[in-house]
PDB file of C-alpha atoms in Angstrom:
ATOM      1  CA  MET H   1     -19.070   8.321  14.721  1.00  0.00           C
ATOM      2  CA  LEU H   2     -17.755   4.682  14.364  1.00  0.00           C
ATOM      3  CA  ILE H   3     -19.130   1.589  16.328  1.00  0.00           C
ATOM      4  CA  VAL H   4     -16.312  -0.263  17.962  1.00  0.00           C
ATOM      5  CA  ARG H   5     -15.713  -3.522  19.577  1.00  0.00           C
ATOM      6  CA  PHE H   6     -13.122  -2.854  22.609  1.00  0.00           C
ATOM      7  CA  VAL H   7     -11.922  -4.665  26.055  1.00  0.00           C
ATOM      8  CA  ASP H   8     -12.217  -2.236  28.616  1.00  0.00           C
ATOM      9  CA  GLN H   9      -9.997  -1.817  31.913  1.00  0.00           C
ATOM     10  CA  TYR H  10     -12.149  -4.409  33.932  1.00  0.00           C
ATOM     11  CA  GLY H  11     -11.511  -7.028  30.808  1.00  0.00           C
ATOM     12  CA  ASP H  12     -15.231  -6.811  29.810  1.00  0.00           C
ATOM     13  CA  VAL H  13     -15.879  -7.122  26.007  1.00  0.00           C
ATOM     14  CA  ARG H  14     -18.041  -4.086  25.276  1.00  0.00           C
ATOM     15  CA  ILE H  15     -19.451  -2.191  21.899  1.00  0.00           C
ATOM     16  CA  GLY H  16     -19.284   1.515  21.714  1.00  0.00           C
ATOM     17  CA  LEU H  17     -19.236   4.562  19.884  1.00  0.00           C
ATOM     18  CA  ALA H  18     -15.867   6.542  19.174  1.00  0.00           C
ATOM     19  CA  GLU H  19     -16.313  10.297  17.665  1.00  0.00           C
ATOM     20  CA  ALA H  20     -12.725   9.075  15.616  1.00  0.00           C
ATOM     21  CA  MET H  21     -10.069   6.581  15.708  1.00  0.00           C
ATOM     22  CA  ARG H  22      -7.196   8.736  17.936  1.00  0.00           C
ATOM     23  CA  ALA H  23      -6.169   8.224  21.558  1.00  0.00           C
ATOM     24  CA  ASP H  24      -7.755  11.173  23.031  1.00  0.00           C
ATOM     25  CA  ALA H  25     -11.719  10.478  21.421  1.00  0.00           C
ATOM     26  CA  PRO H  26     -14.313   9.982  23.700  1.00  0.00           C
ATOM     27  CA  LEU H  27     -15.884   6.697  23.665  1.00  0.00           C
ATOM     28  CA  ARG H  28     -19.524   6.238  24.654  1.00  0.00           C
ATOM     29  CA  VAL H  29     -20.793   2.658  25.459  1.00  0.00           C
ATOM     30  CA  TYR H  30     -24.042   0.901  24.493  1.00  0.00           C
ATOM     31  CA  ALA H  31     -26.302  -1.179  27.188  1.00  0.00           C
ATOM     32  CA  GLU H  32     -24.021  -3.697  28.417  1.00  0.00           C
ATOM     33  CA  GLN H  33     -25.274  -6.805  27.223  1.00  0.00           C
ATOM     34  CA  LEU H  34     -25.212  -5.800  23.582  1.00  0.00           C
ATOM     35  CA  LYS H  35     -22.858  -7.020  20.902  1.00  0.00           C
ATOM     36  CA  VAL H  36     -22.078  -6.213  17.564  1.00  0.00           C
ATOM     37  CA  GLY H  37     -24.317  -9.745  16.454  1.00  0.00           C
ATOM     38  CA  SER H  38     -27.376  -7.847  18.515  1.00  0.00           C
ATOM     39  CA  LEU H  39     -27.140  -4.576  16.709  1.00  0.00           C
ATOM     40  CA  LEU H  40     -27.449  -6.337  13.061  1.00  0.00           C
ATOM     41  CA  ARG H  41     -30.293  -8.087  14.554  1.00  0.00           C
ATOM     42  CA  LEU H  42     -31.870  -4.472  14.446  1.00  0.00           C
ATOM     43  CA  ALA H  43     -33.584  -2.915  11.639  1.00  0.00           C
ATOM     44  CA  THR H  44     -31.696  -0.044  10.077  1.00  0.00           C
ATOM     45  CA  ASP H  45     -34.398   2.792  11.709  1.00  0.00           C
ATOM     46  CA  ASP H  46     -34.253   0.761  15.232  1.00  0.00           C
ATOM     47  CA  LEU H  47     -30.535   0.703  15.033  1.00  0.00           C
ATOM     48  CA  ARG H  48     -29.692   4.427  14.447  1.00  0.00           C
ATOM     49  CA  GLU H  49     -32.351   5.357  16.896  1.00  0.00           C
ATOM     50  CA  LEU H  50     -29.877   3.429  19.504  1.00  0.00           C
ATOM     51  CA  THR H  51     -27.144   4.479  18.111  1.00  0.00           C
ATOM     52  CA  GLU H  52     -28.107   8.111  18.423  1.00  0.00           C
ATOM     53  CA  ARG H  53     -29.391   7.632  21.856  1.00  0.00           C
ATOM     54  CA  THR H  54     -26.328   6.149  23.184  1.00  0.00           C
ATOM     55  CA  ALA H  55     -24.378   8.926  21.455  1.00  0.00           C
ATOM     56  CA  SER H  56     -25.843  11.319  23.241  1.00  0.00           C
ATOM     57  CA  THR H  57     -24.963  10.263  26.598  1.00  0.00           C
ATOM     58  CA  GLY H  58     -21.707  11.487  28.143  1.00  0.00           C
ATOM     59  CA  PRO H  59     -18.085   9.782  26.975  1.00  0.00           C
ATOM     60  CA  VAL H  60     -17.321   7.022  29.916  1.00  0.00           C
ATOM     61  CA  SER H  61     -13.774   7.074  28.429  1.00  0.00           C
ATOM     62  CA  ALA H  62     -11.280   7.854  25.410  1.00  0.00           C
ATOM     63  CA  VAL H  63     -10.282   5.562  22.833  1.00  0.00           C
ATOM     64  CA  GLY H  64      -6.771   5.318  23.558  1.00  0.00           C
ATOM     65  CA  ASP H  65      -8.023   3.556  27.451  1.00  0.00           C
ATOM     66  CA  VAL H  66      -9.306   0.751  25.718  1.00  0.00           C
ATOM     67  CA  GLN H  67      -7.913  -2.292  23.744  1.00  0.00           C
ATOM     68  CA  LEU H  68      -9.861  -2.320  20.188  1.00  0.00           C
ATOM     69  CA  LEU H  69     -11.320  -5.494  18.605  1.00  0.00           C
ATOM     70  CA  PRO H  70     -12.419  -6.214  15.138  1.00  0.00           C
ATOM     71  CA  PRO H  71     -16.245  -5.213  14.754  1.00  0.00           C
ATOM     72  CA  VAL H  72     -17.694  -8.228  14.319  1.00  0.00           C
ATOM     73  CA  ASP H  73     -18.755 -11.216  16.611  1.00  0.00           C
ATOM     74  CA  GLY H  74     -20.946 -13.871  17.224  1.00  0.00           C
ATOM     75  CA  ARG H  75     -22.389 -15.703  14.086  1.00  0.00           C
ATOM     76  CA  THR H  76     -21.711 -12.822  11.978  1.00  0.00           C
ATOM     77  CA  GLU H  77     -19.531 -14.243   8.924  1.00  0.00           C
ATOM     78  CA  ILE H  78     -17.647 -12.158   6.586  1.00  0.00           C
ATOM     79  CA  TRP H  79     -17.677 -13.027   2.824  1.00  0.00           C
ATOM     80  CA  ALA H  80     -16.491 -11.311  -0.480  1.00  0.00           C
ATOM     81  CA  ALA H  81     -16.926 -10.606  -3.814  1.00  0.00           C
ATOM     82  CA  GLY H  82     -14.406 -10.723  -6.817  1.00  0.00           C
ATOM     83  CA  VAL H  83     -13.958  -9.516 -10.234  1.00  0.00           C
ATOM     84  CA  THR H  84     -16.482  -6.194  -9.659  1.00  0.00           C
ATOM     85  CA  TYR H  85     -14.029  -4.015 -11.281  1.00  0.00           C
ATOM     86  CA  GLN H  86     -12.742  -3.875 -14.925  1.00  0.00           C
ATOM     87  CA  ARG H  87      -9.073  -3.986 -13.040  1.00  0.00           C
ATOM     88  CA  SER H  88      -9.693  -6.789 -11.057  1.00  0.00           C
ATOM     89  CA  ARG H  89     -11.005  -8.967 -14.227  1.00  0.00           C
ATOM     90  CA  GLU H  90      -7.665  -7.668 -16.368  1.00  0.00           C
ATOM     91  CA  ALA H  91      -5.673  -8.876 -13.629  1.00  0.00           C
ATOM     92  CA  ARG H  92      -7.554 -12.169 -12.860  1.00  0.00           C
ATOM     93  CA  VAL H  93      -7.028 -13.189 -16.738  1.00  0.00           C
ATOM     94  CA  GLU H  94      -3.002 -12.355 -16.697  1.00  0.00           C
ATOM     95  CA  GLU H  95      -2.621 -14.548 -13.561  1.00  0.00           C
ATOM     96  CA  SER H  96      -4.871 -17.577 -14.554  1.00  0.00           C
ATOM     97  CA  THR H  97      -4.500 -20.857 -16.487  1.00  0.00           C
ATOM     98  CA  GLU H  98      -8.481 -20.677 -17.053  1.00  0.00           C
ATOM     99  CA  GLN H  99      -8.784 -17.067 -18.266  1.00  0.00           C
ATOM    100  CA  SER H 100     -12.161 -17.619 -19.881  1.00  0.00           C
ATOM    101  CA  VAL H 101     -13.473 -17.905 -16.107  1.00  0.00           C
ATOM    102  CA  TYR H 102     -12.680 -14.739 -14.795  1.00  0.00           C
ATOM    103  CA  GLU H 103     -14.130 -12.478 -18.081  1.00  0.00           C
ATOM    104  CA  LYS H 104     -17.288 -14.395 -17.971  1.00  0.00           C
ATOM    105  CA  VAL H 105     -17.990 -14.000 -14.425  1.00  0.00           C
ATOM    106  CA  TYR H 106     -17.415 -10.197 -14.811  1.00  0.00           C
ATOM    107  CA  ASP H 107     -20.398  -9.891 -17.247  1.00  0.00           C
ATOM    108  CA  ALA H 108     -22.358 -12.464 -15.706  1.00  0.00           C
ATOM    109  CA  GLN H 109     -25.784 -11.449 -13.764  1.00  0.00           C
ATOM    110  CA  ARG H 110     -24.557 -13.643 -11.030  1.00  0.00           C
ATOM    111  CA  PRO H 111     -21.640 -12.357  -9.113  1.00  0.00           C
ATOM    112  CA  GLU H 112     -18.811 -13.957  -7.815  1.00  0.00           C
ATOM    113  CA  LEU H 113     -19.329 -14.396  -4.135  1.00  0.00           C
ATOM    114  CA  PHE H 114     -17.108 -16.576  -1.351  1.00  0.00           C
ATOM    115  CA  PHE H 115     -16.762 -17.142   2.243  1.00  0.00           C
ATOM    116  CA  LYS H 116     -14.058 -15.038   3.918  1.00  0.00           C
ATOM    117  CA  ALA H 117     -13.609 -15.637   7.592  1.00  0.00           C
ATOM    118  CA  LEU H 118     -15.251 -16.098  11.097  1.00  0.00           C
ATOM    119  CA  PRO H 119     -15.067 -13.738  13.503  1.00  0.00           C
ATOM    120  CA  TRP H 120     -12.447 -15.408  15.414  1.00  0.00           C
ATOM    121  CA  ARG H 121      -9.928 -15.092  12.516  1.00  0.00           C
ATOM    122  CA  VAL H 122     -10.339 -11.467  11.618  1.00  0.00           C
ATOM    123  CA  VAL H 123      -7.644  -9.100  12.093  1.00  0.00           C
ATOM    124  CA  THR H 124      -8.285  -5.252  12.995  1.00  0.00           C
ATOM    125  CA  ASP H 125      -6.203  -2.325  12.504  1.00  0.00           C
ATOM    126  CA  GLY H 126      -2.524  -2.911  13.534  1.00  0.00           C
ATOM    127  CA  GLU H 127      -2.602  -6.186  13.780  1.00  0.00           C
ATOM    128  CA  PRO H 128      -0.336  -8.369  11.475  1.00  0.00           C
ATOM    129  CA  ILE H 129      -1.845  -9.699   7.900  1.00  0.00           C
ATOM    130  CA  ALA H 130       0.059 -13.245   6.780  1.00  0.00           C
ATOM    131  CA  VAL H 131       1.362 -14.204   3.218  1.00  0.00           C
ATOM    132  CA  ARG H 132       1.083 -18.218   2.784  1.00  0.00           C
ATOM    133  CA  ALA H 133       4.642 -19.463   3.155  1.00  0.00           C
ATOM    134  CA  ASP H 134       3.801 -21.980   0.199  1.00  0.00           C
ATOM    135  CA  SER H 135       2.457 -19.101  -2.188  1.00  0.00           C
ATOM    136  CA  PRO H 136       5.341 -17.154  -4.255  1.00  0.00           C
ATOM    137  CA  LEU H 137       3.087 -14.347  -4.971  1.00  0.00           C
ATOM    138  CA  ASN H 138       0.735 -12.709  -2.586  1.00  0.00           C
ATOM    139  CA  VAL H 139      -1.157  -9.150  -2.631  1.00  0.00           C
ATOM    140  CA  PRO H 140      -3.100  -7.477  -0.687  1.00  0.00           C
ATOM    141  CA  GLU H 141      -6.859  -6.431  -2.065  1.00  0.00           C
ATOM    142  CA  PRO H 142      -7.931  -3.448  -1.023  1.00  0.00           C
ATOM    143  CA  GLU H 143     -12.146  -3.096  -0.529  1.00  0.00           C
ATOM    144  CA  LEU H 144     -15.220  -0.948   0.626  1.00  0.00           C
ATOM    145  CA  ALA H 145     -16.584  -3.462   3.064  1.00  0.00           C
ATOM    146  CA  VAL H 146     -20.717  -3.424   3.379  1.00  0.00           C
ATOM    147  CA  VAL H 147     -22.269  -4.225   7.269  1.00  0.00           C
ATOM    148  CA  VAL H 148     -25.677  -5.718   6.591  1.00  0.00           C
ATOM    149  CA  ASN H 149     -27.975  -6.791   9.162  1.00  0.00           C
ATOM    150  CA  ARG H 150     -30.487  -9.797   9.261  1.00  0.00           C
ATOM    151  CA  GLN H 151     -33.044  -8.134   6.960  1.00  0.00           C
ATOM    152  CA  ALA H 152     -30.448  -8.098   4.336  1.00  0.00           C
ATOM    153  CA  GLU H 153     -30.246  -4.085   4.820  1.00  0.00           C
ATOM    154  CA  ILE H 154     -26.741  -2.043   4.544  1.00  0.00           C
ATOM    155  CA  VAL H 155     -26.506  -0.631   7.752  1.00  0.00           C
ATOM    156  CA  GLY H 156     -22.667   0.217   7.948  1.00  0.00           C
ATOM    157  CA  TYR H 157     -19.200   0.414   6.028  1.00  0.00           C
ATOM    158  CA  LEU H 158     -15.765  -0.799   6.850  1.00  0.00           C
ATOM    159  CA  VAL H 159     -12.021  -1.246   5.137  1.00  0.00           C
ATOM    160  CA  ALA H 160     -11.208  -4.235   4.188  1.00  0.00           C
ATOM    161  CA  ASP H 161      -8.368  -6.151   3.149  1.00  0.00           C
ATOM    162  CA  ASP H 162      -8.758  -9.746   1.133  1.00  0.00           C
ATOM    163  CA  VAL H 163      -5.409 -10.715   1.137  1.00  0.00           C
ATOM    164  CA  SER H 164      -4.749 -13.362  -1.178  1.00  0.00           C
ATOM    165  CA  SER H 165      -2.310 -15.798  -3.049  1.00  0.00           C
ATOM    166  CA  ARG H 166      -2.292 -14.712  -6.830  1.00  0.00           C
ATOM    167  CA  SER H 167      -0.296 -17.800  -7.953  1.00  0.00           C
ATOM    168  CA  ILE H 168      -2.585 -20.491  -5.895  1.00  0.00           C
ATOM    169  CA  GLU H 169      -5.658 -18.964  -7.362  1.00  0.00           C
ATOM    170  CA  GLY H 170      -3.947 -18.470 -10.725  1.00  0.00           C
ATOM    171  CA  GLU H 171      -3.087 -22.310 -10.913  1.00  0.00           C
ATOM    172  CA  ASN H 172      -6.500 -23.604 -11.074  1.00  0.00           C
ATOM    173  CA  PRO H 173      -9.800 -21.373 -10.062  1.00  0.00           C
ATOM    174  CA  LEU H 174     -10.539 -24.532  -8.012  1.00  0.00           C
ATOM    175  CA  TYR H 175      -8.185 -23.837  -5.295  1.00  0.00           C
ATOM    176  CA  LEU H 176      -9.994 -20.242  -4.445  1.00  0.00           C
ATOM    177  CA  PRO H 177     -10.668 -21.396  -1.099  1.00  0.00           C
ATOM    178  CA  GLN H 178      -6.495 -21.629  -0.233  1.00  0.00           C
ATOM    179  CA  ALA H 179      -5.702 -19.009  -1.983  1.00  0.00           C
ATOM    180  CA  LYS H 180      -8.138 -16.352  -0.005  1.00  0.00           C
ATOM    181  CA  ILE H 181      -9.253 -18.328   3.510  1.00  0.00           C
ATOM    182  CA  TYR H 182      -5.667 -18.962   6.138  1.00  0.00           C
ATOM    183  CA  ALA H 183      -4.564 -17.131   9.090  1.00  0.00           C
ATOM    184  CA  GLY H 184      -4.182 -13.447   8.647  1.00  0.00           C
ATOM    185  CA  SER H 185      -6.081 -13.137   5.358  1.00  0.00           C
ATOM    186  CA  CYS H 186      -8.942 -11.020   6.439  1.00  0.00           C
ATOM    187  CA  ALA H 187      -8.428  -7.498   7.924  1.00  0.00           C
ATOM    188  CA  ILE H 188     -11.051  -5.045   8.455  1.00  0.00           C
ATOM    189  CA  SER H 189     -10.953  -1.552  10.136  1.00  0.00           C
ATOM    190  CA  ALA H 190     -11.473  -1.124  13.702  1.00  0.00           C
ATOM    191  CA  GLY H 191     -14.726   1.183  13.487  1.00  0.00           C
ATOM    192  CA  ILE H 192     -17.986   0.629  11.350  1.00  0.00           C
ATOM    193  CA  ARG H 193     -18.919   3.861   9.747  1.00  0.00           C
ATOM    194  CA  PRO H 194     -23.040   3.970  10.080  1.00  0.00           C
ATOM    195  CA  ALA H 195     -24.380   3.792   6.535  1.00  0.00           C
ATOM    196  CA  TRP H 196     -27.034   7.041   7.100  1.00  0.00           C
ATOM    197  CA  GLU H 197     -23.736   9.213   7.813  1.00  0.00           C
ATOM    198  CA  LEU H 198     -22.408   8.177   4.392  1.00  0.00           C
ATOM    199  CA  PRO H 199     -22.472  10.622   1.930  1.00  0.00           C
ATOM    200  CA  GLN H 200     -23.968   9.108  -1.170  1.00  0.00           C
ATOM    201  CA  THR H 201     -20.834   9.693  -3.162  1.00  0.00           C
ATOM    202  CA  ALA H 202     -18.420   7.588  -4.951  1.00  0.00           C
ATOM    203  CA  LEU H 203     -15.526   6.964  -2.201  1.00  0.00           C
ATOM    204  CA  THR H 204     -11.584   6.960  -3.198  1.00  0.00           C
ATOM    205  CA  ILE H 205      -9.958   3.719  -2.036  1.00  0.00           C
ATOM    206  CA  ARG H 206      -6.018   4.146  -1.690  1.00  0.00           C
ATOM    207  CA  LEU H 207      -3.315   1.476  -1.187  1.00  0.00           C
ATOM    208  CA  THR H 208      -0.016   2.353   0.183  1.00  0.00           C
ATOM    209  CA  ILE H 209       2.574  -0.419   0.359  1.00  0.00           C
ATOM    210  CA  THR H 210       5.982   0.693   2.297  1.00  0.00           C
ATOM    211  CA  ARG H 211       9.051  -1.573   2.498  1.00  0.00           C
ATOM    212  CA  ALA H 212      12.241  -0.834   4.792  1.00  0.00           C
ATOM    213  CA  GLY H 213      10.858   2.852   4.837  1.00  0.00           C
ATOM    214  CA  GLU H 214      10.304   3.288   1.290  1.00  0.00           C
ATOM    215  CA  THR H 215       6.644   3.409  -0.617  1.00  0.00           C
ATOM    216  CA  VAL H 216       6.717   0.768  -3.301  1.00  0.00           C
ATOM    217  CA  PHE H 217       3.573   0.721  -4.524  1.00  0.00           C
ATOM    218  CA  ASP H 218       0.405   3.689  -3.893  1.00  0.00           C
ATOM    219  CA  GLU H 219      -2.211   4.051  -6.246  1.00  0.00           C
ATOM    220  CA  SER H 220      -5.980   4.520  -5.549  1.00  0.00           C
ATOM    221  CA  ILE H 221      -9.368   4.115  -7.697  1.00  0.00           C
ATOM    222  CA  THR H 222     -12.914   5.315  -6.826  1.00  0.00           C
ATOM    223  CA  THR H 223     -16.040   3.083  -6.246  1.00  0.00           C
ATOM    224  CA  ALA H 224     -17.388   4.939  -9.378  1.00  0.00           C
ATOM    225  CA  ALA H 225     -15.611   2.351 -11.371  1.00  0.00           C
ATOM    226  CA  PHE H 226     -17.612  -0.496  -9.535  1.00  0.00           C
ATOM    227  CA  HIS H 227     -19.378  -2.629 -12.529  1.00  0.00           C
ATOM    228  CA  ARG H 228     -22.276  -3.710  -9.912  1.00  0.00           C
ATOM    229  CA  LYS H 229     -24.741  -2.654  -7.147  1.00  0.00           C
ATOM    230  CA  LEU H 230     -23.692  -3.053  -3.567  1.00  0.00           C
ATOM    231  CA  THR H 231     -27.407  -3.868  -2.932  1.00  0.00           C
ATOM    232  CA  ASP H 232     -27.394  -6.664  -5.689  1.00  0.00           C
ATOM    233  CA  LEU H 233     -24.411  -8.543  -4.341  1.00  0.00           C
ATOM    234  CA  VAL H 234     -26.167  -8.280  -1.332  1.00  0.00           C
ATOM    235  CA  ASP H 235     -29.225  -9.838  -2.604  1.00  0.00           C
ATOM    236  CA  TYR H 236     -27.426 -12.845  -4.078  1.00  0.00           C
ATOM    237  CA  LEU H 237     -25.537 -13.504  -0.748  1.00  0.00           C
ATOM    238  CA  PHE H 238     -28.898 -13.729   1.317  1.00  0.00           C
ATOM    239  CA  GLN H 239     -30.945 -15.407  -1.777  1.00  0.00           C
ATOM    240  CA  CYS H 240     -30.645 -19.053  -0.147  1.00  0.00           C
ATOM    241  CA  GLN H 241     -29.090 -18.659   3.275  1.00  0.00           C
ATOM    242  CA  PRO H 242     -30.188 -16.365   6.927  1.00  0.00           C
ATOM    243  CA  PHE H 243     -27.804 -14.678   8.390  1.00  0.00           C
ATOM    244  CA  PRO H 244     -29.277 -14.189  12.154  1.00  0.00           C
ATOM    245  CA  ASP H 245     -26.429 -11.769  13.157  1.00  0.00           C
ATOM    246  CA  GLY H 246     -25.699 -10.158   9.864  1.00  0.00           C
ATOM    247  CA  ALA H 247     -22.724 -10.117   7.553  1.00  0.00           C
ATOM    248  CA  VAL H 248     -19.879  -8.408   6.468  1.00  0.00           C
ATOM    249  CA  LEU H 249     -19.697  -8.719   2.514  1.00  0.00           C
ATOM    250  CA  SER H 250     -16.184  -7.168   1.229  1.00  0.00           C
ATOM    251  CA  THR H 251     -17.003  -5.765  -2.377  1.00  0.00           C
ATOM    252  CA  GLY H 252     -13.683  -6.103  -4.349  1.00  0.00           C
ATOM    253  CA  THR H 253     -10.892  -4.353  -5.289  1.00  0.00           C
ATOM    254  CA  GLY H 254     -10.231  -2.472  -8.263  1.00  0.00           C
ATOM    255  CA  ILE H 255      -6.363  -2.011  -7.313  1.00  0.00           C
ATOM    256  CA  VAL H 256      -4.074  -4.562  -8.061  1.00  0.00           C
ATOM    257  CA  PRO H 257      -0.390  -4.441  -8.207  1.00  0.00           C
ATOM    258  CA  ALA H 258       1.640  -5.733 -11.231  1.00  0.00           C
ATOM    259  CA  ILE H 259       1.874  -9.702 -11.508  1.00  0.00           C
ATOM    260  CA  ASP H 260       5.867  -9.252 -10.827  1.00  0.00           C
ATOM    261  CA  PHE H 261       4.758  -7.564  -7.633  1.00  0.00           C
ATOM    262  CA  THR H 262       4.372  -9.389  -4.508  1.00  0.00           C
ATOM    263  CA  LEU H 263       4.091  -8.623  -0.316  1.00  0.00           C
ATOM    264  CA  THR H 264       7.045  -9.941   1.549  1.00  0.00           C
ATOM    265  CA  ALA H 265       7.288 -10.167   5.649  1.00  0.00           C
ATOM    266  CA  GLY H 266       8.471  -6.641   6.883  1.00  0.00           C
ATOM    267  CA  ASP H 267       6.231  -4.777   4.419  1.00  0.00           C
ATOM    268  CA  THR H 268       3.671  -2.079   6.123  1.00  0.00           C
ATOM    269  CA  VAL H 269       0.187  -2.289   4.148  1.00  0.00           C
ATOM    270  CA  ARG H 270      -2.331   0.735   4.439  1.00  0.00           C
ATOM    271  CA  ILE H 271      -5.414   1.107   2.800  1.00  0.00           C
ATOM    272  CA  ASP H 272      -7.496   4.723   3.137  1.00  0.00           C
ATOM    273  CA  VAL H 273     -11.171   4.735   1.963  1.00  0.00           C
ATOM    274  CA  ASP H 274     -12.769   8.396   2.245  1.00  0.00           C
ATOM    275  CA  GLU H 275     -15.454   8.670   4.892  1.00  0.00           C
ATOM    276  CA  VAL H 276     -14.766   5.552   6.022  1.00  0.00           C
ATOM    277  CA  GLY H 277     -11.627   5.048   7.362  1.00  0.00           C
ATOM    278  CA  SER H 278      -8.148   3.264   7.429  1.00  0.00           C
ATOM    279  CA  LEU H 279      -6.614   0.174   7.837  1.00  0.00           C
ATOM    280  CA  THR H 280      -3.142  -0.280   8.551  1.00  0.00           C
ATOM    281  CA  ASN H 281      -1.450  -3.816   8.954  1.00  0.00           C
ATOM    282  CA  PRO H 282       2.238  -4.985   9.012  1.00  0.00           C
ATOM    283  CA  VAL H 283       2.839  -8.109   6.957  1.00  0.00           C
ATOM    284  CA  VAL H 284       4.322 -11.181   8.602  1.00  0.00           C
ATOM    285  CA  ALA H 285       5.021 -14.921   6.839  1.00  0.00           C
ATOM    286  CA  GLY H 286       3.527 -18.320   7.691  1.00  0.00           C
ATOM    287  CA  ILE H 287       0.869 -19.766  10.199  1.00  0.00           C
ATOM    288  CA  GLU H 288       3.344 -19.434  13.372  1.00  0.00           C
ATOM    289  CA  ALA H 289       3.021 -15.939  13.575  1.00  0.00           C
ATOM    290  CA  LEU H 290      -0.898 -16.178  13.924  1.00  0.00           C
ATOM    291  CA  ASP H 291      -1.051 -18.790  16.451  1.00  0.00           C
ATOM    292  CA  TRP H 292      -2.297 -15.732  19.107  1.00  0.00           C
ATOM    293  CA  LEU H 293      -5.509 -15.831  17.273  1.00  0.00           C
ATOM    294  CA  VAL H 294      -6.587 -19.269  18.542  1.00  0.00           C
ATOM    295  CA  ASP H 295      -5.630 -17.807  22.417  1.00  0.00           C
ATOM    296  CA  ALA H 296      -7.424 -15.074  21.878  1.00  0.00           C
ATOM    297  CA  ALA H 297     -10.718 -16.540  21.010  1.00  0.00           C
ATOM    298  CA  ALA H 298     -11.279 -17.291  24.290  1.00  0.00           C
ATOM    299  CA  ASP H 299      -9.387 -14.327  25.618  1.00  0.00           C
ATOM    300  CA  PRO H 300      -9.197 -11.209  23.527  1.00  0.00           C
ATOM    301  CA  ARG H 301      -6.411  -9.754  26.040  1.00  0.00           C
ATOM    302  CA  ARG H 302      -4.061 -12.119  23.611  1.00  0.00           C
ATOM    303  CA  ARG H 303      -3.993 -10.187  21.142  1.00  0.00           C
ATOM    304  CA  PRO H 304      -1.412  -7.978  19.994  1.00  0.00           C
ATOM    305  CA  ASP H 305      -0.907  -4.203  21.780  1.00  0.00           C
ATOM    306  CA  VAL H 306      -1.889  -1.693  19.244  1.00  0.00           C
ATOM    307  CA  GLN H 307      -1.091   2.031  19.800  1.00  0.00           C
ATOM    308  CA  LEU H 308      -3.064   4.809  18.562  1.00  0.00           C
ATOM    309  CA  SER H 309      -1.536   8.302  18.042  1.00  0.00           C
TER     310      SER H 309
END
């Protein structure tokens, strides 16, 4: 099952359970007043009981009959971790003028954590991600994201793309917010996979980039190469601040293209994570291509029309 957020035929935003990300997959709906943030206020056992009760009800429609939205809302924040794989450490050292910063944080007890986005700035499957017009070197960062409730328990998983400007971050680590936080820089898959359904094994993450119909990048890694424990990242995130509607924490990438590779407008980025889902986004350039995010914050029907197969 996947927890999804969507606009129904009446224009109302609801949350529900999809059996799969297919147009013909059955869709069941949680109680009308609930939001994703409401679910993330619940302890794991209570969330599981509510979800399994909802899953036992009859389907009310099909996934293809609704408009899927990013599965975050309310006061839920999206954060990210950096330098959690050896390959990420190597890439940061390669690109940066301050190499020792990344060497030290890889081995340090305290992880690198940074704010990424508020819910209204997030895009989902089929919607565009963006590269900065003032950056000559931009890359996707395919990541497993954990969905965490207000009690700091991991209750679900998402596919995430922490789109980044390598040139801006490499120029000076203090430019990290500009390299990481801008319109079209944060994408997550459309469905949350409940944690209790996920097998406790290493997961394969795969990144594929196509350009003009040709594959220009294709690489994978498993979470067995992860340098930290997911629970440790969550513990640090929650140490000194509350998350009343929970949080999404993207856990870092182990796939980084060569230093001479950059995303360009017209590319398509696809990320697959075993047992969790997939995320496919076309690439656009510049802030104007994401202007619709402002209007969609008030009216989700202003989002791009994405068709599922």
